[in-house]
Structure formats: structure tokens, C-alpha cells
Amino acid sequence: MEELRQPIILGSVLFYMVLCIGIGLWAMRKTKSAGDFFVAGRSLGPIVVGLAVFSSSLSGFGFVGGPGLVYSTGLSSVWMSTVTAFGFAIGFFLIAKRIRMIAEVRDTLSLPDIVAARYNSELARGLTGVTILLGVMGYMATQILAMAMVLKALLAATPMFADISLVTCAVISTSVLIFYSVTGGIIASVYTDLVQGSIMIVAGVLVVVTAATVLDGGMTEVSQTIFADDPEAIMPFGTVGVVGVLSWFFLFGFGLAGQPHIITKMMMNRRIEDNKIILPMSMLGYAVAVLLWVSVGLVMRAVVVGDMLTPLEAADQAAPVFLSQYAHPLLAGIVFAGLFAAIMSTADAFLNIGAAAVVHDIPKAVRGMAMKAELASARWATVIISLIATGFALYAHYGSGQLVALLGAFGWGTFAAAIVPIVVIGLNWKRATRPAAITAIIFSLVINLAFQLFGWSLPYAMHPGFLALLVSMILFIIVSLATPREEIAKDIDRIMDL
Amino acid sequence: MKAIYMLLVSLVIVLISVVWIIVTPEPAGVAGAAHPVVPGMRVACDGAARYEAVMYPAFFLQVGVLAAMTSLLLLPFQEGERMRGMFNRLVLVFVLSAAVWIGITQTYEQFLQSSRAPEDLLYVAGFPLPSALAVYGVWAVGLLLTFFYVFGFGRFVYTARDRESFEALVEDMRQEGGG
């Protein structure tokens, strides 16, 4: 079986890509309007939405960056993963029902539509659209680069493809992504998410079982081996320290509910009652993925510091090396397909909201109407965003990585700081005002960009996104209280009473 | 006190704790250092020194964060039966999450004050006790929230009366659009 490892891995990834193309072709026949393209006509069942929420919230970071972070910093990153239990709950307690109601009453296609309806403000719509577009470009570039690098690493292990270039790998993987995203829009995206989420759960369970058996004494021996090298690495705050991990806890706990690709999925379920199935489904999927993230990272740290394996060239190799050293070839095949699944599911979600910002939100804010032939324009916008993001990704690799790193780091924190106050608080507090919403968005953009551009850092490894979100929330409440009460549209007012 | 004011007060407590941390002098190696042997890996340096420097503001910071999360979760439940039912449940979540946080800090401080020998450590489900509380305790309290949402959905989140009111709103909007 071992000699078949490489063909099995390549076969699994190829099968997965063909499946995505097939889903794209199937979804193309169901996509007849911009509403189908952006929000799947609000017709999806709870299992599809649940798996789509979970898989699009966990990018390649969960399968590659997460284990790498545990390998590098010990248990520190546990604080950004376990808090997602609170993050998902905040999203569903506070906004899932209201977002779905507004989507039905106002026939909204995007998060900026919701913001415009709540604050009766085109400026708020436009600023939200611009924020999303800036964040999407960074995210997309990092995801495309990750896909290309993983594909290159996989193909390079086969003599026939040993000299394949990164550009070729970027072209292959982006072509698959563009194909199903353009043909099938969000319908293809959520049904590939269904496949992707299922693969991620199966792969996660199998990897955790494998990880627990690498050392004879199981996870306790893993912990003891790490303890013998550096006790703090296996203690609750890891090598980052208490303040750094608490800042992650805050940012990821509150910030998850402010991620536009997740909020947009809350518009897509057929019935509001489905939310009580979607929340536990998303939680279950994420819990399994987190177990993978933590267990693989810890096992790899233990075997390296315990002199059972030579040190990795880079922390991000923790998961790939684990698979090549300890996983059965069939499991390695499933997990590598799962890795592509994790990256693509996030990338397609961002492509969709980016296209909505370009053809729907920003034109509506500027000239009062969306682009003509919205469905065709959305497909073109999807292609153009993908191509620009691929250009950014390759520029980052061969030229300066600063731009992509800047936009990628800018994305998550800015989404959290800009969107949590205006949407999560704003949809539950009638006293929230338009000036407060605009202040929160502008503050978030400026403070996050400033930290990235000037390379500022905070003491005790505090995450800048934490400070931006904290101050943005406080500013939003204080500015709302300090400005005159505003009238809310009658339908939105009635929804906020429910 | 209204949930929004509770939220504001909690966030201000967090901000004050942050300022307290920022003005506290940093011990050496506060965010760890490169591993002496393994490239790409980090070690913590003197964990006791960096923890003790900020243990009080960090403690209050996290209590403020947990109070802010509870207040935020209370925002949609502002009247009548909904408020009474969810208030008790969310207060329970706050108490449990604060208990987990206190458990983490107490057991960690006991570890720092001990001989730090491996045999002094109690392992629970694969992790030293303070870490087991961080890994499983935080997650378990979060799961409790999901449990309240799922089983309280028809009573607190989307009641039969909500459904009727929403259907009436949709009908009104349809008539306005048609008229």
C-alpha cells in the first residue's frame, strides 16, 4: 500500500476537483437570477447551510496554519479555537433570525443591503461594500497562494511533475475555483461546501484517532514530552503569554459574528426555524476540525522535541509531514483533498461576496442602482476578482509579499471591528444611529490599516485587531447615545421587535 | 440595568485593563523567544515573570470580556417572558465561564508556585489540569449556549407569536408592493 501513497493522494485530489467542476455544471442550470447567484434564492436546507457555515469559516488555516501555529507556539492558539463556541452562539443568538427576516422582507442580496436597510444610509452601504472588497482581495490572494503551493508540493513528489512551476499550479487550482464559482454562483459554492465540510469532518476524526496513537502513552505522553522541553508550551497560555491569548479570545469570540461570508449564509436557509439545526451542525464540524488542528500540532511538536523526527523546515509543514509520516495512504489522500476543500470553501465564499460588492453594493451606493444585467456582471466580476487576486498571490511569491500579507492580516480584524458593532449590536438596539455606524466603519479601516502599514505592535503580544474591535464597539455605543435618536424604517422596526 | 449599558460598562472595564497592561513594564521575553535548537519553534522564557507582571489586569480583562459577552447575548431578549427566561440562563453561562477562568488561573498559579516537576502535575484527558480546563472547559460552556439556543428556540428565540407577526409583516409588505 505504501508504494501507492502518491497515486492515491493525487487521485483523491483529482477526484475532488472533478467533483467541484461537476457541481458547478449542475448548479449552473439552477442559477437563473442574481438572487440565485448571491443568496441561492433563500431555498437551502439546514444541513447544507450548517456545513457551509462551518466549512467557509475554516480556511486552509485550520488544516495548515493551525497545526503549524500549535507546533510553533504550543497551546496558545487553543484560545482562538475553543472560543468559536461562543462566536457561533453570538452569531445565532443575535443576528441569524433578523438577517433572514430582513432578507425576505427587503429581498436583500448582500450584507451591505442589510446595513443600508437598518440605517437607511447609502454611505453606510458603500463603506461596508468597500471594506468587504478590500478584505476579500487580501483573503483571496492568500487562499490562492496556499492552493498553488499545496498543489506544487503534491505534484513535485511525482517524477513526471517534478519541475512544475508555481504559476502552473496557481492556474490549475484557480481555474477549477473560477469554473464552479462562475457557473454556479453561491449554489455551487454551498453544495461544494457540503462536500468539503463532509470531507473535513471525516478527515478530522480519522486524523485525531491517528494522532492519539503516534506515541504509546497517547496525548498524555505527547503533553509530557512537550513539558520536558518547555513546560509553558503545554500550559494554558502557551509561549505567547496570557495577554496575547486573551486578545485572541476576544477578537475571535466577538469577531466571528462579524465575518461577511458567514453572515451572508444566514440569508440562505429556507425556514427561520432551521437555525436551531444550523447552529449545532456548524459547531460539530468546527469542533472536529479544531481537534485536528490541536492534536496534529502537539504531536509534531512532541516528536521533534523528543528527537523522534528531524525538525521541520517551516512550522506550516506540521500537517503535511504528519500525514506523510504517520497517516495511512488512504487517510493522507482524504486529508489532502480535505485541505483543498478547506481552502476552496473559504475562497468561493469570498469570491461571491466580493462580486456582490462590485456589481451590487458599491454601484447602488454611488448611483442608486446595481449594475445592469446583474447575473452576467456578477459572473464577470467573479472572474476579474479571481484574476487580480491570482496576480497579487504570484506577485507576493516572486516579488514582495508585503502587499498580500498586509491585506490578508487587514481582512479579519477589519471585518470584526467594522461589522460587529453596526450589525451585531445595531440589529438588536434601536438607539444605534447612522453617524455611529459610519464612525465605527471608518475607525476600523483607519486603525487596522495604520497598524499594518506602519508595522506598529502592542505590548505583551496583544493583537491589534483586538484593540480595534474593543474601541470600535465602545465608540459605536457612545456616538449612538450622543447623537439624536433616528427613525427606523417601519418594516425593520417591526423585525427588531421580534 | 439595560443590557446595552451592561455591555458598555463591561467593555470599559476591558479597556481600563488594557491601559493598565500597556503601562506595566514588560519583562524580558514577554512573547517568548526562538527555540534554542529547533528552527521555527518558540519557547516561553520565564513564564512566571511575565504572568506575575500582569496577573491582576489580565484577570479583570477576562472577567470584563465574559461579562461583555453575556451582556451582548442578552441584547435581543429585552422584555417579558423572553427576558426572564434567558436572563437566568445567561447568568448561569457567565458564572460557569467565570468559574472555568478562575479554575485556569488558580491551577496555573499553583503550578508556578510548585516545584514544577512533571510528577506534581495532574493530567486530565491528555493535558495538565490548567490546560485541560482551557481546552475542554471553555468549549463545554460554549456548548451550553448552543443547548439553550436549540431547546429554547421556540420559547425565546422565535415563538409562535413571532412567527404570526412576521407572516403578517410579509403579507403587509406584499400588499404595499402590489398596491
XYZ file of C-alpha atoms in Angstrom:
677
model
C 0.000 0.000 0.000
C 2.844 2.388 0.886
C 4.138 2.417 -2.719
C 0.695 3.614 -3.808
C 0.734 6.601 -1.417
C 1.490 9.208 -4.092
C -1.004 7.909 -6.710
C -3.715 7.676 -4.001
C -3.115 11.268 -2.838
C -3.063 12.655 -6.392
C -6.107 10.561 -7.329
C -8.072 11.868 -4.314
C -7.249 15.492 -5.132
C -8.078 14.969 -8.828
C -11.379 13.270 -7.937
C -12.244 16.159 -5.636
C -11.519 18.761 -8.344
C -13.606 16.878 -10.924
C -16.428 16.709 -8.367
C -16.279 20.502 -7.926
C -16.498 21.008 -11.694
C -19.459 18.612 -11.845
C -21.254 20.530 -9.097
C -20.568 23.776 -10.956
C -22.204 22.414 -14.115
C -25.194 21.102 -12.145
C -25.615 24.405 -10.274
C -25.411 26.426 -13.496
C -28.811 25.057 -14.523
C -30.317 26.185 -11.202
C -28.813 29.700 -11.335
C -31.249 31.900 -13.233
C -31.052 35.240 -11.422
C -28.757 37.425 -9.321
C -30.759 36.235 -6.282
C -29.850 32.622 -7.115
C -26.226 33.627 -7.728
C -25.739 35.533 -4.464
C -28.132 34.009 -1.896
C -29.333 30.766 -3.533
C -32.878 32.102 -3.693
C -33.176 31.546 0.132
C -34.066 27.942 -0.554
C -31.425 25.839 1.189
C -31.961 23.161 3.815
C -30.375 23.296 7.286
C -27.704 20.623 6.732
C -26.389 22.360 3.613
C -26.283 25.748 5.329
C -24.807 24.285 8.546
C -21.916 22.633 6.724
C -21.446 25.703 4.505
C -21.193 27.995 7.556
C -18.636 25.726 9.221
C -16.513 24.938 6.165
C -16.337 28.515 4.909
C -15.370 29.758 8.383
C -12.389 27.389 8.434
C -9.961 28.183 5.635
C -6.678 26.478 4.847
C -5.581 27.961 8.162
C -7.435 25.232 10.034
C -5.616 22.437 8.192
C -2.180 24.006 7.648
C -1.729 27.252 9.603
C -3.472 25.983 12.757
C -1.311 22.865 13.282
C 1.723 24.998 12.350
C 0.790 27.562 14.996
C 0.451 24.856 17.694
C 3.772 23.339 16.581
C 5.390 26.764 16.863
C 3.731 28.271 19.975
C 2.339 25.314 21.950
C -1.165 25.606 23.383
C -1.559 29.374 22.807
C -3.826 29.055 19.780
C -6.308 26.895 21.691
C -7.780 30.215 22.856
C -8.686 31.255 19.310
C -10.271 27.881 18.540
C -12.317 26.979 21.645
C -13.866 30.455 21.791
C -15.573 29.840 18.452
C -18.208 28.004 20.507
C -19.112 31.456 21.883
C -18.573 33.083 18.479
C -21.097 30.872 16.696
C -23.559 31.306 19.594
C -23.246 35.123 19.419
C -23.940 34.989 15.688
C -27.041 32.856 16.040
C -28.460 34.433 19.217
C -28.110 37.964 17.877
C -28.391 38.111 14.121
C -29.309 34.851 12.335
C -33.076 35.339 12.755
C -33.110 39.067 11.982
C -30.803 38.730 8.943
C -33.054 36.022 7.492
C -36.179 38.142 8.138
C -34.721 41.294 6.560
C -33.516 39.217 3.597
C -37.089 38.051 2.969
C -38.831 41.374 3.545
C -36.326 43.532 1.606
C -35.167 40.878 -0.889
C -31.543 41.603 0.050
C -28.590 40.011 -1.743
C -25.685 41.020 0.489
C -24.592 42.249 3.897
C -24.315 45.900 2.712
C -28.006 45.631 1.687
C -28.815 44.747 5.301
C -26.712 47.655 6.607
C -28.426 50.074 4.204
C -31.861 48.824 5.309
C -31.044 49.134 9.029
C -29.525 52.642 8.875
C -31.344 53.929 5.800
C -27.949 55.084 4.540
C -26.273 54.645 1.178
C -22.995 55.892 2.682
C -23.061 53.048 5.222
C -23.823 50.612 2.373
C -20.917 51.938 0.275
C -18.423 51.907 3.146
C -19.396 48.348 4.073
C -19.009 47.317 0.412
C -15.552 48.911 0.157
C -14.468 47.282 3.434
C -15.600 43.886 2.162
C -13.877 44.331 -1.201
C -10.542 45.312 0.401
C -10.676 42.368 2.812
C -11.735 39.945 0.063
C -8.762 40.820 -2.156
C -6.324 40.005 0.628
C -8.086 36.824 1.669
C -8.408 35.584 -1.911
C -4.728 36.174 -2.638
C -3.631 34.230 0.453
C -6.020 31.354 -0.340
C -4.883 31.141 -3.990
C -1.236 31.154 -2.957
C -1.953 28.391 -0.412
C -3.764 26.265 -3.050
C -0.921 26.686 -5.541
C 1.784 25.840 -3.006
C -0.022 22.710 -1.761
C -0.622 21.511 -5.330
C 3.019 22.139 -6.236
C 4.208 20.189 -3.178
C 1.908 17.294 -4.100
C 2.841 17.189 -7.787
C 6.568 17.724 -7.220
C 6.720 14.417 -5.327
C 5.887 12.629 -8.607
C 8.839 12.398 -11.067
C 6.637 13.303 -14.052
C 5.682 16.674 -12.475
C 8.875 17.320 -10.529
C 9.614 20.591 -12.350
C 6.108 22.008 -12.393
C 6.053 25.743 -11.678
C 4.042 27.581 -9.060
C 2.400 29.637 -11.812
C 1.095 26.462 -13.498
C -0.245 25.208 -10.154
C -1.927 28.568 -9.495
C -3.518 28.436 -12.967
C -4.825 24.865 -12.461
C -6.282 25.392 -8.987
C -7.708 28.854 -9.723
C -9.302 27.577 -12.962
C -11.275 24.964 -11.004
C -12.304 27.568 -8.442
C -13.337 30.106 -11.107
C -15.207 27.475 -13.104
C -17.584 26.367 -10.400
C -17.901 29.818 -8.817
C -18.760 31.474 -12.151
C -21.095 28.816 -13.464
C -22.981 28.009 -10.308
C -22.509 31.084 -8.073
C -23.422 30.575 -4.441
C -25.438 27.418 -5.235
C -22.268 25.708 -6.465
C -20.389 27.239 -3.558
C -22.694 25.871 -0.839
C -23.039 22.413 -2.433
C -19.271 22.151 -2.816
C -19.172 23.347 0.810
C -21.426 20.386 1.650
C -18.879 18.010 0.083
C -15.990 19.986 1.534
C -17.489 20.088 5.043
C -18.182 16.335 4.981
C -14.614 15.586 3.847
C -13.247 17.871 6.562
C -15.263 16.135 9.309
C -14.307 12.607 8.179
C -10.661 13.621 7.737
C -10.675 15.379 11.104
C -11.965 12.362 13.039
C -9.522 9.957 11.360
C -6.539 12.254 11.886
C -7.361 12.764 15.573
C -7.529 8.982 16.098
C -4.195 8.607 14.273
C -2.576 11.428 16.259
C -3.653 9.913 19.575
C -1.825 6.681 18.733
C 1.504 8.074 17.470
C 3.059 7.775 20.958
C 2.314 4.729 23.111
C 1.049 6.821 26.018
C -1.402 8.766 23.835
C -1.940 12.510 24.307
C -0.681 12.355 27.912
C 2.741 11.212 26.685
C 2.624 13.914 23.997
C 1.998 16.529 26.711
C 4.719 15.105 28.978
C 7.274 15.149 26.148
C 6.486 18.799 25.386
C 6.570 19.614 29.113
C 10.072 18.146 29.438
C 11.353 20.537 26.735
C 9.457 23.729 27.700
C 6.779 23.416 30.429
C 4.994 26.641 29.411
C 4.392 25.342 25.884
C 1.842 22.827 27.190
C 0.439 25.162 29.855
C -2.777 27.093 29.121
C -1.204 30.282 27.765
C 1.478 28.583 25.661
C 4.554 30.502 24.567
C 2.588 33.632 23.587
C 1.544 34.502 27.153
C -1.673 35.388 28.940
C -2.372 38.820 27.412
C -1.745 37.697 23.825
C -4.070 34.702 24.118
C -6.815 36.717 25.827
C -6.680 39.241 22.979
C -7.227 36.330 20.537
C -10.105 35.098 22.695
C -11.826 38.491 22.432
C -11.139 39.001 18.735
C -12.239 35.519 17.639
C -15.129 35.270 20.126
C -16.820 38.530 19.132
C -15.345 38.753 15.628
C -16.708 35.522 14.168
C -20.202 37.032 14.053
C -18.811 39.926 12.004
C -17.409 37.894 9.119
C -19.433 38.810 5.992
C -19.084 35.399 4.293
C -20.692 33.785 7.345
C -23.425 36.416 7.775
C -24.364 36.104 4.094
C -25.029 32.380 4.601
C -27.594 33.303 7.278
C -29.822 34.702 4.497
C -29.940 31.429 2.582
C -31.954 28.988 4.692
C -35.482 28.137 3.630
C -37.083 28.470 7.085
C -36.151 30.597 10.086
C -36.721 27.547 12.324
C -33.809 25.809 10.545
C -31.413 27.944 12.615
C -31.825 25.561 15.551
C -30.278 22.814 13.378
C -27.718 25.007 11.605
C -26.016 26.188 14.826
C -25.231 22.707 16.268
C -24.215 21.436 12.802
C -21.702 24.268 12.423
C -20.427 23.733 15.968
C -19.958 19.993 15.481
C -17.968 20.470 12.292
C -15.776 23.136 13.814
C -15.137 21.053 16.954
C -13.790 18.151 14.883
C -11.589 20.463 12.819
C -10.216 22.068 15.994
C -9.331 18.636 17.392
C -7.321 18.005 14.217
C -5.661 21.411 14.444
C -4.587 20.948 18.089
C -3.705 17.235 18.068
C -1.550 17.317 14.900
C 0.319 20.420 16.078
C 1.036 18.956 19.513
C 2.088 15.535 18.194
C 4.515 17.127 15.730
C 5.991 19.371 18.445
C 6.401 16.340 20.734
C 8.098 14.099 18.171
C 10.500 16.887 17.143
C 11.494 17.993 20.680
C 11.594 14.321 21.710
C 14.199 13.643 18.970
C 11.917 11.174 17.178
C 11.871 13.291 13.998
C 14.172 15.876 12.467
C 12.973 19.492 12.869
C 10.604 20.799 10.188
C 11.877 23.370 7.691
C 8.837 25.536 8.458
C 6.051 25.337 11.042
C 3.382 25.123 8.299
C 4.802 21.743 7.286
C 3.453 20.196 10.505
C 0.293 18.762 8.904
C 1.822 17.602 5.572
C 4.771 15.912 7.343
C 2.411 14.314 9.884
C 0.392 12.854 7.003
C 3.442 11.550 5.179
C 4.977 10.036 8.333
C 2.063 8.691 10.336
C -1.131 8.548 8.267
C -2.308 5.583 6.193
C -2.068 6.441 2.455
C -5.861 6.397 2.104
C -6.215 8.784 5.031
C -3.490 11.025 3.570
C -5.470 11.101 0.306
C -8.687 12.109 2.085
C -6.934 14.768 4.159
C -5.147 16.351 1.195
C -8.498 16.513 -0.599
C -9.866 17.969 2.666
C -7.109 20.552 2.636
C -8.095 21.719 -0.845
C -11.700 21.614 0.331
C -10.930 23.896 3.283
C -9.094 26.440 1.138
C -11.591 26.425 -1.719
C -14.676 26.650 0.507
C -13.402 29.896 2.009
C -12.180 31.241 -1.325
C -15.517 30.659 -3.088
C -17.432 32.333 -0.271
C -15.193 35.404 -0.526
C -15.417 35.455 -4.319
C -19.185 35.583 -4.024
C -19.360 38.477 -1.546
C -16.611 40.316 -3.454
C -18.613 40.037 -6.678
C -21.702 41.300 -4.840
C -19.736 44.323 -3.599
C -18.565 45.152 -7.162
C -21.796 44.720 -9.139
C -24.430 45.365 -6.500
C -23.373 47.202 -3.338
C -20.892 49.851 -4.462
C -22.871 50.851 -7.633
C -26.064 51.074 -5.542
C -24.334 53.325 -3.018
C -22.812 55.560 -5.714
C -25.593 55.853 -8.320
C -28.620 54.383 -6.586
C -28.862 51.217 -8.685
C -26.995 47.959 -9.193
C -25.202 47.173 -12.462
C -27.366 46.223 -15.428
C -27.595 42.518 -16.336
C -26.643 41.752 -12.743
C -26.185 37.979 -13.189
C -23.852 38.317 -16.173
C -21.980 41.168 -14.471
C -21.609 39.031 -11.319
C -20.018 36.242 -13.367
C -17.572 38.687 -14.971
C -16.788 40.238 -11.596
C -16.034 36.769 -10.192
C -13.526 36.129 -12.975
C -11.903 39.558 -12.639
C -11.553 39.353 -8.833
C -10.014 35.874 -9.149
C -7.517 37.044 -11.763
C -6.482 40.117 -9.770
C -6.158 38.001 -6.612
C -4.050 35.435 -8.517
C -1.836 38.295 -9.724
C -1.461 39.522 -6.134
C -0.650 35.993 -4.971
C 2.075 35.451 -7.575
C 3.455 38.949 -7.047
C 3.643 38.128 -3.342
C 5.563 34.953 -4.031
C 8.000 36.211 -6.651
C 8.172 39.865 -5.661
C 7.198 41.453 -2.383
C 4.923 39.517 -0.072
C 4.136 42.653 1.883
C 1.011 43.658 -0.014
C -0.773 40.331 0.300
C 0.314 39.839 3.900
C -0.944 43.330 4.629
C -4.340 42.794 3.015
C -4.735 39.305 4.494
C -3.994 40.449 8.034
C -6.153 43.516 7.445
C -9.201 41.448 6.428
C -10.252 39.519 9.542
C -9.630 42.263 12.081
C -11.293 44.920 9.947
C -14.369 42.800 9.272
C -14.671 42.194 13.008
C -14.144 45.813 14.080
C -16.354 47.308 11.347
C -19.196 44.823 11.207
C -19.698 43.578 14.793
C -20.853 46.985 16.126
C -23.026 48.014 13.189
C -24.650 44.633 12.554
C -24.443 42.543 15.728
C -25.249 45.424 18.096
C -27.102 47.588 15.567
C -29.705 44.949 14.680
C -30.530 44.496 18.367
C -30.508 48.083 19.618
C -32.887 50.643 18.145
C -30.966 53.578 19.595
C -27.973 52.854 17.306
C -27.512 55.686 14.806
C -26.131 56.291 11.333
C -23.241 58.568 12.467
C -22.203 55.859 14.941
C -22.211 53.214 12.196
C -20.133 55.382 9.866
C -17.727 56.277 12.693
C -17.234 52.579 13.555
C -16.528 51.578 9.932
C -14.107 54.444 9.241
C -12.318 53.953 12.588
C -11.891 50.223 11.885
C -10.474 50.818 8.400
C -8.063 53.512 9.582
C -6.811 51.795 12.748
C -6.297 48.378 11.113
C -4.576 49.895 8.060
C -2.377 52.068 10.276
C -1.178 49.089 12.332
C -0.382 47.147 9.152
C 1.221 50.000 7.184
C 3.386 51.369 9.986
C 4.187 47.958 11.500
C 3.080 49.074 14.974
C 2.836 46.452 17.698
C 1.266 46.376 21.154
C 2.903 45.304 24.426
C 2.558 41.750 25.769
C 1.843 40.351 22.265
C -1.619 41.935 22.265
C -3.322 41.584 18.859
C -4.038 44.980 17.214
C -7.374 43.670 15.897
C -8.483 43.196 19.493
C -7.866 46.850 20.339
C -9.580 47.989 17.113
C -12.685 45.880 17.843
C -12.842 46.935 21.500
C -12.577 50.663 20.750
C -14.915 50.391 17.769
C -17.643 48.803 19.940
C -17.253 51.444 22.661
C -17.241 54.280 20.103
C -20.338 52.885 18.415
C -22.346 52.853 21.653
C -21.131 56.269 22.863
C -21.646 58.035 19.497
C -25.135 56.484 19.245
C -26.044 57.797 22.701
C -24.558 61.220 21.888
C -26.418 61.715 18.597
C -30.145 62.344 18.155
C -32.475 59.336 18.047
C -33.300 58.333 14.455
C -36.382 56.861 12.926
C -36.042 53.319 11.663
C -37.937 52.092 8.593
C -41.273 50.604 9.681
C -40.561 47.060 8.477
C -37.100 46.959 10.098
C -38.572 48.378 13.298
C -41.181 45.596 13.369
C -38.490 42.959 12.748
C -36.411 44.347 15.618
C -39.430 43.908 17.910
C -39.483 40.146 17.233
C -29.839 47.920 34.122
C -30.358 47.648 30.386
C -28.150 45.140 28.562
C -26.584 47.869 26.389
C -25.335 49.752 29.479
C -24.064 46.491 30.982
C -22.228 45.908 27.698
C -20.733 49.415 27.726
C -19.594 49.098 31.364
C -18.037 45.665 30.665
C -16.187 46.987 27.604
C -14.883 49.967 29.595
C -13.583 47.518 32.253
C -11.770 45.684 29.442
C -10.352 48.973 28.118
C -9.133 50.043 31.583
C -7.452 46.636 31.994
C -5.791 47.084 28.586
C -4.443 50.510 29.577
C -3.204 49.002 32.877
C -1.383 46.285 30.902
C 0.078 48.772 28.408
C 1.606 50.919 31.183
C 3.036 47.859 33.011
C 6.757 47.430 32.176
C 7.377 44.324 30.084
C 9.693 41.617 31.465
C 12.270 40.200 29.042
C 10.952 37.653 26.522
C 7.344 38.594 27.167
C 6.081 36.992 23.947
C 8.517 34.076 24.112
C 11.729 33.544 22.161
C 13.051 31.338 19.378
C 13.668 27.724 20.460
C 17.399 27.276 21.116
C 17.633 24.121 18.980
C 14.563 23.784 16.739
C 14.099 26.407 13.993
C 10.537 27.686 13.563
C 9.590 26.753 17.119
C 9.221 29.126 20.084
C 9.709 28.771 23.832
C 8.126 30.812 26.605
C 11.192 32.100 28.541
C 10.265 32.903 32.156
C 6.538 32.194 32.246
C 6.224 33.119 35.925
C 7.800 36.565 35.459
C 5.614 37.554 32.551
C 2.431 36.184 34.155
C 3.021 37.830 37.511
C 3.638 41.211 35.867
C 0.086 41.374 34.512
C -1.875 38.779 36.501
C -4.358 41.276 38.022
C -5.172 43.343 34.904
C -5.309 40.145 32.822
C -7.735 38.611 35.315
C -10.037 41.650 35.223
C -9.699 41.882 31.443
C -11.075 38.369 31.007
C -13.854 38.892 33.581
C -14.822 42.027 31.625
C -14.769 40.077 28.357
C -17.028 37.339 29.779
C -19.409 39.974 31.190
C -19.427 41.751 27.801
C -20.271 38.501 26.005
C -23.121 37.820 28.434
C -24.479 41.375 28.093
C -24.278 41.181 24.306
C -26.132 37.854 24.294
C -28.869 39.489 26.423
C -29.465 42.304 23.903
C -32.160 40.516 21.834
C -34.106 39.456 24.949
C -35.332 42.724 26.381
C -38.904 42.176 27.503
C -41.305 39.934 29.408
C -41.053 36.158 29.414
C -38.135 36.212 26.951
C -36.026 38.426 29.217
C -36.761 36.493 32.426
C -36.064 33.085 30.885
C -32.881 33.976 29.052
C -31.516 36.193 31.826
C -31.302 33.253 34.246
C -29.726 31.002 31.647
C -27.165 33.585 30.529
C -26.246 34.424 34.122
C -25.555 30.687 34.572
C -23.316 30.773 31.476
C -21.450 33.783 32.900
C -20.990 32.095 36.301
C -19.733 28.874 34.713
C -17.379 30.621 32.286
C -16.027 32.773 35.137
C -15.573 29.588 37.218
C -13.598 27.997 34.363
C -11.439 31.137 34.080
C -10.811 31.220 37.852
C -10.032 27.480 37.717
C -7.473 28.048 34.940
C -5.718 30.896 36.755
C -5.761 29.209 40.198
C -4.378 25.880 38.986
C -1.806 27.666 36.808
C -0.656 29.808 39.734
C -0.385 26.669 41.895
C 1.807 25.168 39.166
C 4.020 28.286 39.084
C 4.418 28.145 42.883
C 5.158 24.388 42.902
C 8.451 22.649 42.231
C 7.287 22.460 38.573
C 8.327 18.826 38.493
C 6.424 16.677 35.963
C 5.258 14.280 38.698
C 3.489 17.171 40.524
C 1.158 17.668 37.599
C -2.294 16.150 37.385
C -3.172 15.147 33.799
C -6.818 15.179 32.686
C -7.787 13.735 29.291
C -4.262 14.180 27.911
C -3.457 17.658 29.276
C -2.138 19.165 32.533
C -5.138 20.295 34.615
C -4.910 24.070 33.863
C -4.663 23.347 30.127
C -7.444 20.740 30.255
C -9.697 23.445 31.740
C -8.751 25.804 28.894
C -9.255 23.152 26.195
C -12.408 21.426 27.446
C -13.922 23.904 29.940
C -14.267 26.875 27.598
C -15.687 24.651 24.868
C -18.157 22.989 27.263
C -19.610 26.339 28.399
C -19.947 27.384 24.761
C -21.806 24.154 24.069
C -24.211 25.014 26.889
C -25.124 28.171 24.966
C -25.886 26.066 21.898
C -28.031 23.794 24.065
C -30.044 26.799 25.352
C -30.486 28.086 21.795
C -31.662 24.772 20.361
C -34.002 23.819 23.195
C -35.198 27.359 23.921
C -35.702 28.269 20.268
C -39.499 28.075 20.202
C -39.825 29.685 23.649
C -37.308 32.525 23.498
C -35.815 32.999 20.014
C -38.687 32.533 17.578
C -42.030 31.998 19.293
C -45.362 31.145 17.690
C -46.352 34.787 18.186
C -43.136 35.910 16.427
C -43.989 33.670 13.506
C -47.503 35.130 13.245
C -46.182 38.707 13.482
C -43.538 38.032 10.850
C -46.028 36.428 8.481
C -48.278 39.462 8.963
C -45.349 41.750 8.144
C -44.518 39.799 4.998
C -48.178 39.995 3.963
C -48.309 43.758 4.632
C -45.176 44.296 2.580
C -46.582 42.190 -0.244
C -49.767 44.272 -0.282
C -47.801 47.532 -0.176
C -45.642 46.314 -3.048
C -48.672 45.159 -5.025
C -50.740 48.238 -4.262
